[in-house]
């Protein structure tokens, strides 16, 4: 009889894991959206397991899987990740965990350059469509860590009728734009998106110069990646 075509030729192998917003490697936090790379990772019938806990998948190909680190993974310690493709289990890929690993999503998907941001009129922020000083920007990030109420792995965020409107990080949040402290008008899990993607509504300081300005988001003692602008 002929061999079936849906059986993987080799055991899946994980070669790297990075934050899906910054594309930087390093420790992972609960709820962080990450990207795994490797070989024979599969298409259908794929599971990603962090310490044995299944992770929600947002993208799958033979060489890359994007997923969300389960909130069951603690914010410290040495977890591991595995891929199970049609019964073939990869070797454990060792990780280090941390309470927060903030990173801003960028417009070109590289982890650097202009942030994914909406101006106050909800148009896309860009060098040709800048925001006014004192106006509000809407930004998106991941790696904010555990939330209150407690994050639920794989849940799509909805808006509550009572404060907080959506779950918020348990650790404090602050933002710098052009080196100046920016007022954070709202921060919490982004409505309509999987838990682990956070929305921030931030007021641009009135004393910053015009042009492309660096932006940093701090959650607890950890900062988002360098090289992101608004």
PDB file of C-alpha atoms in Angstrom:
ATOM      1  CA  UNK A   1       0.000   0.000   0.000  1.00  0.00           C
ATOM      2  CA  UNK A   2       1.120   3.578  -0.541  1.00  0.00           C
ATOM      3  CA  UNK A   3       2.247   5.815   2.294  1.00  0.00           C
ATOM      4  CA  UNK A   4      -0.182   8.448   3.553  1.00  0.00           C
ATOM      5  CA  UNK A   5       0.676  12.051   2.706  1.00  0.00           C
ATOM      6  CA  UNK A   6      -0.359  13.586   6.031  1.00  0.00           C
ATOM      7  CA  UNK A   7       2.297  11.901   8.176  1.00  0.00           C
ATOM      8  CA  UNK A   8       5.251  14.187   8.940  1.00  0.00           C
ATOM      9  CA  UNK A   9       8.483  12.958   7.412  1.00  0.00           C
ATOM     10  CA  UNK A  10      10.467  14.014  10.464  1.00  0.00           C
ATOM     11  CA  UNK A  11       9.855  14.950  14.062  1.00  0.00           C
ATOM     12  CA  UNK A  12       9.148  18.709  14.406  1.00  0.00           C
ATOM     13  CA  UNK A  13      12.106  20.748  15.587  1.00  0.00           C
ATOM     14  CA  UNK A  14      12.028  24.144  17.311  1.00  0.00           C
ATOM     15  CA  UNK A  15      15.093  26.255  16.558  1.00  0.00           C
ATOM     16  CA  UNK A  16      14.112  29.639  18.014  1.00  0.00           C
ATOM     17  CA  UNK A  17      11.366  31.585  19.749  1.00  0.00           C
ATOM     18  CA  UNK A  18      10.922  35.373  19.697  1.00  0.00           C
ATOM     19  CA  UNK A  19       8.415  37.966  20.822  1.00  0.00           C
ATOM     20  CA  UNK A  20       5.942  38.341  17.935  1.00  0.00           C
ATOM     21  CA  UNK A  21       5.982  42.153  18.198  1.00  0.00           C
ATOM     22  CA  UNK A  22       9.680  42.905  18.714  1.00  0.00           C
ATOM     23  CA  UNK A  23      11.096  39.743  17.048  1.00  0.00           C
ATOM     24  CA  UNK A  24      13.663  39.650  19.829  1.00  0.00           C
ATOM     25  CA  UNK A  25      14.571  36.504  21.729  1.00  0.00           C
ATOM     26  CA  UNK A  26      14.697  36.408  25.488  1.00  0.00           C
ATOM     27  CA  UNK A  27      12.566  35.441  28.470  1.00  0.00           C
ATOM     28  CA  UNK A  28       8.808  35.028  28.020  1.00  0.00           C
ATOM     29  CA  UNK A  29       5.931  36.344  30.101  1.00  0.00           C
ATOM     30  CA  UNK A  30       2.440  34.932  30.714  1.00  0.00           C
ATOM     31  CA  UNK A  31       0.096  35.898  27.870  1.00  0.00           C
ATOM     32  CA  UNK A  32       2.898  37.011  25.526  1.00  0.00           C
ATOM     33  CA  UNK A  33       2.345  36.521  21.801  1.00  0.00           C
ATOM     34  CA  UNK A  34       5.393  34.685  20.481  1.00  0.00           C
ATOM     35  CA  UNK A  35       6.665  33.251  17.202  1.00  0.00           C
ATOM     36  CA  UNK A  36       8.312  29.836  17.028  1.00  0.00           C
ATOM     37  CA  UNK A  37      10.537  28.917  14.108  1.00  0.00           C
ATOM     38  CA  UNK A  38      11.836  25.512  13.119  1.00  0.00           C
ATOM     39  CA  UNK A  39      11.309  22.628  10.739  1.00  0.00           C
ATOM     40  CA  UNK A  40       8.419  20.223  10.109  1.00  0.00           C
ATOM     41  CA  UNK A  41       6.176  22.259  12.399  1.00  0.00           C
ATOM     42  CA  UNK A  42       3.129  21.264  10.363  1.00  0.00           C
ATOM     43  CA  UNK A  43      -0.193  22.727   9.304  1.00  0.00           C
ATOM     44  CA  UNK A  44      -3.287  20.948  10.588  1.00  0.00           C
ATOM     45  CA  UNK A  45      -3.274  18.822  13.708  1.00  0.00           C
ATOM     46  CA  UNK A  46      -0.701  20.975  15.501  1.00  0.00           C
ATOM     47  CA  UNK A  47      -0.408  21.669  19.215  1.00  0.00           C
ATOM     48  CA  UNK A  48       2.052  23.920  21.019  1.00  0.00           C
ATOM     49  CA  UNK A  49       2.568  23.032  24.670  1.00  0.00           C
ATOM     50  CA  UNK A  50       4.209  25.167  27.350  1.00  0.00           C
ATOM     51  CA  UNK A  51       5.041  22.931  30.292  1.00  0.00           C
ATOM     52  CA  UNK A  52       2.343  20.635  28.922  1.00  0.00           C
ATOM     53  CA  UNK A  53      -0.345  23.376  28.737  1.00  0.00           C
ATOM     54  CA  UNK A  54      -1.803  23.953  25.232  1.00  0.00           C
ATOM     55  CA  UNK A  55      -1.255  27.427  23.767  1.00  0.00           C
ATOM     56  CA  UNK A  56      -3.743  29.311  21.536  1.00  0.00           C
ATOM     57  CA  UNK A  57      -2.420  29.388  17.958  1.00  0.00           C
ATOM     58  CA  UNK A  58      -2.740  32.471  15.742  1.00  0.00           C
ATOM     59  CA  UNK A  59      -0.655  31.343  12.740  1.00  0.00           C
ATOM     60  CA  UNK A  60       0.729  27.995  11.609  1.00  0.00           C
ATOM     61  CA  UNK A  61       3.090  26.976   8.807  1.00  0.00           C
ATOM     62  CA  UNK A  62       5.764  24.320   8.322  1.00  0.00           C
ATOM     63  CA  UNK A  63       8.474  26.718   9.526  1.00  0.00           C
ATOM     64  CA  UNK A  64       6.688  29.172  11.837  1.00  0.00           C
ATOM     65  CA  UNK A  65       3.972  29.090  14.486  1.00  0.00           C
ATOM     66  CA  UNK A  66       2.626  32.169  16.259  1.00  0.00           C
ATOM     67  CA  UNK A  67       0.927  31.477  19.570  1.00  0.00           C
ATOM     68  CA  UNK A  68       0.122  32.914  22.990  1.00  0.00           C
ATOM     69  CA  UNK A  69       2.058  31.817  26.078  1.00  0.00           C
ATOM     70  CA  UNK A  70      -0.559  30.374  28.463  1.00  0.00           C
ATOM     71  CA  UNK A  71      -1.295  32.379  31.606  1.00  0.00           C
ATOM     72  CA  UNK A  72      -0.653  29.143  33.497  1.00  0.00           C
ATOM     73  CA  UNK A  73       3.070  29.634  32.819  1.00  0.00           C
ATOM     74  CA  UNK A  74       4.446  31.474  35.875  1.00  0.00           C
ATOM     75  CA  UNK A  75       6.294  34.766  35.563  1.00  0.00           C
ATOM     76  CA  UNK A  76       9.545  33.264  36.774  1.00  0.00           C
ATOM     77  CA  UNK A  77      11.340  29.977  36.390  1.00  0.00           C
ATOM     78  CA  UNK A  78      12.473  27.804  33.505  1.00  0.00           C
ATOM     79  CA  UNK A  79       9.567  26.500  31.426  1.00  0.00           C
ATOM     80  CA  UNK A  80       9.871  24.686  28.116  1.00  0.00           C
ATOM     81  CA  UNK A  81       7.892  24.547  24.890  1.00  0.00           C
ATOM     82  CA  UNK A  82       7.147  21.631  22.550  1.00  0.00           C
ATOM     83  CA  UNK A  83       5.309  21.181  19.265  1.00  0.00           C
ATOM     84  CA  UNK A  84       3.098  18.140  18.715  1.00  0.00           C
ATOM     85  CA  UNK A  85       2.358  17.571  15.033  1.00  0.00           C
ATOM     86  CA  UNK A  86       0.072  14.617  14.312  1.00  0.00           C
ATOM     87  CA  UNK A  87       1.472  12.701  17.262  1.00  0.00           C
ATOM     88  CA  UNK A  88       5.113  13.562  16.589  1.00  0.00           C
ATOM     89  CA  UNK A  89       6.508  15.520  19.569  1.00  0.00           C
ATOM     90  CA  UNK A  90       9.493  17.846  19.314  1.00  0.00           C
ATOM     91  CA  UNK A  91      12.226  17.868  21.906  1.00  0.00           C
ATOM     92  CA  UNK A  92      11.634  20.377  24.717  1.00  0.00           C
ATOM     93  CA  UNK A  93      12.921  23.851  23.831  1.00  0.00           C
ATOM     94  CA  UNK A  94      14.124  25.468  27.077  1.00  0.00           C
ATOM     95  CA  UNK A  95      12.909  28.927  28.043  1.00  0.00           C
ATOM     96  CA  UNK A  96      13.314  31.461  30.813  1.00  0.00           C
ATOM     97  CA  UNK A  97      10.224  33.250  32.094  1.00  0.00           C
ATOM     98  CA  UNK A  98       9.796  36.765  33.427  1.00  0.00           C
ATOM     99  CA  UNK A  99       6.888  38.779  34.818  1.00  0.00           C
ATOM    100  CA  UNK A 100       6.699  41.128  31.785  1.00  0.00           C
ATOM    101  CA  UNK A 101       8.374  41.375  28.390  1.00  0.00           C
ATOM    102  CA  UNK A 102       6.668  44.380  26.756  1.00  0.00           C
ATOM    103  CA  UNK A 103       6.927  44.973  23.008  1.00  0.00           C
ATOM    104  CA  UNK A 104       5.060  47.263  20.625  1.00  0.00           C
ATOM    105  CA  UNK A 105       3.669  46.004  17.335  1.00  0.00           C
ATOM    106  CA  UNK A 106       5.158  47.869  14.364  1.00  0.00           C
ATOM    107  CA  UNK A 107       3.632  48.837  11.047  1.00  0.00           C
ATOM    108  CA  UNK A 108       6.121  46.942   8.889  1.00  0.00           C
ATOM    109  CA  UNK A 109       6.114  43.833  11.074  1.00  0.00           C
ATOM    110  CA  UNK A 110       9.872  43.988  11.669  1.00  0.00           C
ATOM    111  CA  UNK A 111       9.852  45.033  15.304  1.00  0.00           C
ATOM    112  CA  UNK A 112      11.276  48.469  14.491  1.00  0.00           C
ATOM    113  CA  UNK A 113      10.224  51.705  12.825  1.00  0.00           C
ATOM    114  CA  UNK A 114       6.750  53.261  13.038  1.00  0.00           C
ATOM    115  CA  UNK A 115       4.456  51.677  15.601  1.00  0.00           C
ATOM    116  CA  UNK A 116       1.037  50.303  14.748  1.00  0.00           C
ATOM    117  CA  UNK A 117      -0.825  53.384  15.969  1.00  0.00           C
ATOM    118  CA  UNK A 118      -4.102  55.170  15.359  1.00  0.00           C
ATOM    119  CA  UNK A 119      -4.481  58.928  15.562  1.00  0.00           C
ATOM    120  CA  UNK A 120      -7.298  60.501  17.543  1.00  0.00           C
ATOM    121  CA  UNK A 121      -9.557  60.412  14.455  1.00  0.00           C
ATOM    122  CA  UNK A 122      -8.736  56.656  14.130  1.00  0.00           C
ATOM    123  CA  UNK A 123      -6.695  57.169  10.959  1.00  0.00           C
ATOM    124  CA  UNK A 124      -3.328  55.399  10.809  1.00  0.00           C
ATOM    125  CA  UNK A 125      -0.449  57.350  12.291  1.00  0.00           C
ATOM    126  CA  UNK A 126       2.441  57.706   9.843  1.00  0.00           C
ATOM    127  CA  UNK A 127       5.099  60.218   8.758  1.00  0.00           C
ATOM    128  CA  UNK A 128       2.610  61.526   6.179  1.00  0.00           C
ATOM    129  CA  UNK A 129      -0.291  61.524   8.653  1.00  0.00           C
ATOM    130  CA  UNK A 130       1.206  62.712  11.953  1.00  0.00           C
ATOM    131  CA  UNK A 131      -0.667  63.210  15.205  1.00  0.00           C
ATOM    132  CA  UNK A 132      -1.005  66.648  16.755  1.00  0.00           C
ATOM    133  CA  UNK A 133       0.713  67.457  20.025  1.00  0.00           C
ATOM    134  CA  UNK A 134      -1.694  66.933  22.890  1.00  0.00           C
ATOM    135  CA  UNK A 135      -3.831  64.490  20.898  1.00  0.00           C
ATOM    136  CA  UNK A 136      -4.392  60.828  21.733  1.00  0.00           C
ATOM    137  CA  UNK A 137      -2.699  57.855  20.066  1.00  0.00           C
ATOM    138  CA  UNK A 138      -3.964  54.264  20.224  1.00  0.00           C
ATOM    139  CA  UNK A 139      -1.155  51.672  20.402  1.00  0.00           C
ATOM    140  CA  UNK A 140      -0.988  47.872  20.600  1.00  0.00           C
ATOM    141  CA  UNK A 141       1.548  45.672  22.359  1.00  0.00           C
ATOM    142  CA  UNK A 142       2.125  42.302  23.973  1.00  0.00           C
ATOM    143  CA  UNK A 143       4.201  40.970  26.858  1.00  0.00           C
ATOM    144  CA  UNK A 144       2.333  42.914  29.563  1.00  0.00           C
ATOM    145  CA  UNK A 145       2.243  39.834  31.792  1.00  0.00           C
ATOM    146  CA  UNK A 146      -0.403  38.645  34.202  1.00  0.00           C
ATOM    147  CA  UNK A 147      -3.577  40.725  34.448  1.00  0.00           C
ATOM    148  CA  UNK A 148      -6.303  41.592  36.912  1.00  0.00           C
ATOM    149  CA  UNK A 149      -8.823  40.031  36.630  1.00  0.00           C
ATOM    150  CA  UNK A 150      -6.640  36.976  36.065  1.00  0.00           C
ATOM    151  CA  UNK A 151      -5.896  36.323  32.390  1.00  0.00           C
ATOM    152  CA  UNK A 152      -7.760  33.439  30.745  1.00  0.00           C
ATOM    153  CA  UNK A 153      -5.730  31.618  28.097  1.00  0.00           C
ATOM    154  CA  UNK A 154      -7.282  31.926  24.637  1.00  0.00           C
ATOM    155  CA  UNK A 155     -10.158  34.209  25.640  1.00  0.00           C
ATOM    156  CA  UNK A 156     -11.169  36.977  23.234  1.00  0.00           C
ATOM    157  CA  UNK A 157     -11.345  40.216  25.217  1.00  0.00           C
ATOM    158  CA  UNK A 158     -14.743  41.835  25.693  1.00  0.00           C
ATOM    159  CA  UNK A 159     -15.601  45.158  27.314  1.00  0.00           C
ATOM    160  CA  UNK A 160     -16.999  44.954  30.846  1.00  0.00           C
ATOM    161  CA  UNK A 161     -19.895  47.087  32.036  1.00  0.00           C
ATOM    162  CA  UNK A 162     -17.950  47.868  35.234  1.00  0.00           C
ATOM    163  CA  UNK A 163     -14.365  49.083  35.731  1.00  0.00           C
ATOM    164  CA  UNK A 164     -11.877  48.022  34.665  1.00  0.00           C
ATOM    165  CA  UNK A 165     -13.348  47.944  31.171  1.00  0.00           C
ATOM    166  CA  UNK A 166     -10.909  45.176  30.207  1.00  0.00           C
ATOM    167  CA  UNK A 167      -8.299  43.237  32.255  1.00  0.00           C
ATOM    168  CA  UNK A 168      -5.235  45.322  33.099  1.00  0.00           C
ATOM    169  CA  UNK A 169      -1.634  44.315  33.863  1.00  0.00           C
ATOM    170  CA  UNK A 170      -0.979  43.760  37.546  1.00  0.00           C
ATOM    171  CA  UNK A 171       2.269  45.770  37.240  1.00  0.00           C
ATOM    172  CA  UNK A 172       2.308  49.544  36.627  1.00  0.00           C
ATOM    173  CA  UNK A 173       2.425  50.990  33.101  1.00  0.00           C
ATOM    174  CA  UNK A 174       4.138  54.179  31.958  1.00  0.00           C
ATOM    175  CA  UNK A 175       5.011  55.598  28.542  1.00  0.00           C
ATOM    176  CA  UNK A 176       7.746  57.887  27.223  1.00  0.00           C
ATOM    177  CA  UNK A 177       7.373  59.715  23.899  1.00  0.00           C
ATOM    178  CA  UNK A 178      10.391  61.656  22.716  1.00  0.00           C
ATOM    179  CA  UNK A 179      11.879  61.130  26.175  1.00  0.00           C
ATOM    180  CA  UNK A 180       8.915  62.871  27.826  1.00  0.00           C
ATOM    181  CA  UNK A 181       6.375  61.213  30.124  1.00  0.00           C
ATOM    182  CA  UNK A 182       3.083  60.701  28.315  1.00  0.00           C
ATOM    183  CA  UNK A 183      -0.306  60.543  30.016  1.00  0.00           C
ATOM    184  CA  UNK A 184      -1.836  57.063  29.681  1.00  0.00           C
ATOM    185  CA  UNK A 185      -5.586  57.567  29.350  1.00  0.00           C
ATOM    186  CA  UNK A 186      -6.434  53.868  29.009  1.00  0.00           C
ATOM    187  CA  UNK A 187      -4.556  50.593  29.162  1.00  0.00           C
ATOM    188  CA  UNK A 188      -5.988  47.112  29.116  1.00  0.00           C
ATOM    189  CA  UNK A 189      -6.473  44.024  27.004  1.00  0.00           C
ATOM    190  CA  UNK A 190      -7.536  45.047  23.472  1.00  0.00           C
ATOM    191  CA  UNK A 191     -11.275  44.477  22.865  1.00  0.00           C
ATOM    192  CA  UNK A 192     -12.000  41.904  20.176  1.00  0.00           C
ATOM    193  CA  UNK A 193      -8.486  40.436  20.227  1.00  0.00           C
ATOM    194  CA  UNK A 194      -7.037  37.433  22.027  1.00  0.00           C
ATOM    195  CA  UNK A 195      -5.952  38.012  25.618  1.00  0.00           C
ATOM    196  CA  UNK A 196      -2.270  38.909  25.558  1.00  0.00           C
ATOM    197  CA  UNK A 197      -2.658  41.828  23.144  1.00  0.00           C
ATOM    198  CA  UNK A 198      -2.919  45.105  25.075  1.00  0.00           C
ATOM    199  CA  UNK A 199      -4.259  48.474  23.919  1.00  0.00           C
ATOM    200  CA  UNK A 200      -2.945  51.797  25.198  1.00  0.00           C
ATOM    201  CA  UNK A 201      -4.515  55.214  24.630  1.00  0.00           C
ATOM    202  CA  UNK A 202      -1.716  57.722  25.182  1.00  0.00           C
ATOM    203  CA  UNK A 203      -1.666  61.523  25.025  1.00  0.00           C
ATOM    204  CA  UNK A 204       1.280  63.002  23.124  1.00  0.00           C
ATOM    205  CA  UNK A 205       3.142  65.499  25.352  1.00  0.00           C
ATOM    206  CA  UNK A 206       2.692  69.103  24.269  1.00  0.00           C
ATOM    207  CA  UNK A 207       6.415  69.912  24.627  1.00  0.00           C
ATOM    208  CA  UNK A 208       7.883  67.326  22.247  1.00  0.00           C
ATOM    209  CA  UNK A 209       9.424  68.395  18.912  1.00  0.00           C
ATOM    210  CA  UNK A 210       7.765  67.523  15.578  1.00  0.00           C
ATOM    211  CA  UNK A 211       8.842  64.528  13.506  1.00  0.00           C
ATOM    212  CA  UNK A 212       9.427  60.863  14.229  1.00  0.00           C
ATOM    213  CA  UNK A 213       9.702  60.389  17.994  1.00  0.00           C
ATOM    214  CA  UNK A 214      10.918  57.319  19.897  1.00  0.00           C
ATOM    215  CA  UNK A 215       8.322  55.650  22.098  1.00  0.00           C
ATOM    216  CA  UNK A 216       8.893  53.297  25.023  1.00  0.00           C
ATOM    217  CA  UNK A 217       6.337  51.457  27.146  1.00  0.00           C
ATOM    218  CA  UNK A 218       7.345  50.238  30.590  1.00  0.00           C
ATOM    219  CA  UNK A 219       5.404  47.499  32.380  1.00  0.00           C
ATOM    220  CA  UNK A 220       6.869  46.988  35.813  1.00  0.00           C
ATOM    221  CA  UNK A 221      10.618  47.460  35.450  1.00  0.00           C
ATOM    222  CA  UNK A 222      10.836  46.248  31.842  1.00  0.00           C
ATOM    223  CA  UNK A 223      10.743  48.370  28.684  1.00  0.00           C
ATOM    224  CA  UNK A 224       9.553  47.760  25.148  1.00  0.00           C
ATOM    225  CA  UNK A 225      12.122  47.416  22.373  1.00  0.00           C
ATOM    226  CA  UNK A 226      14.256  50.306  21.100  1.00  0.00           C
ATOM    227  CA  UNK A 227      13.809  51.733  17.629  1.00  0.00           C
ATOM    228  CA  UNK A 228      10.012  52.185  17.589  1.00  0.00           C
ATOM    229  CA  UNK A 229       8.620  55.586  16.642  1.00  0.00           C
ATOM    230  CA  UNK A 230       5.364  57.551  16.388  1.00  0.00           C
TER     231      UNK A 230
END
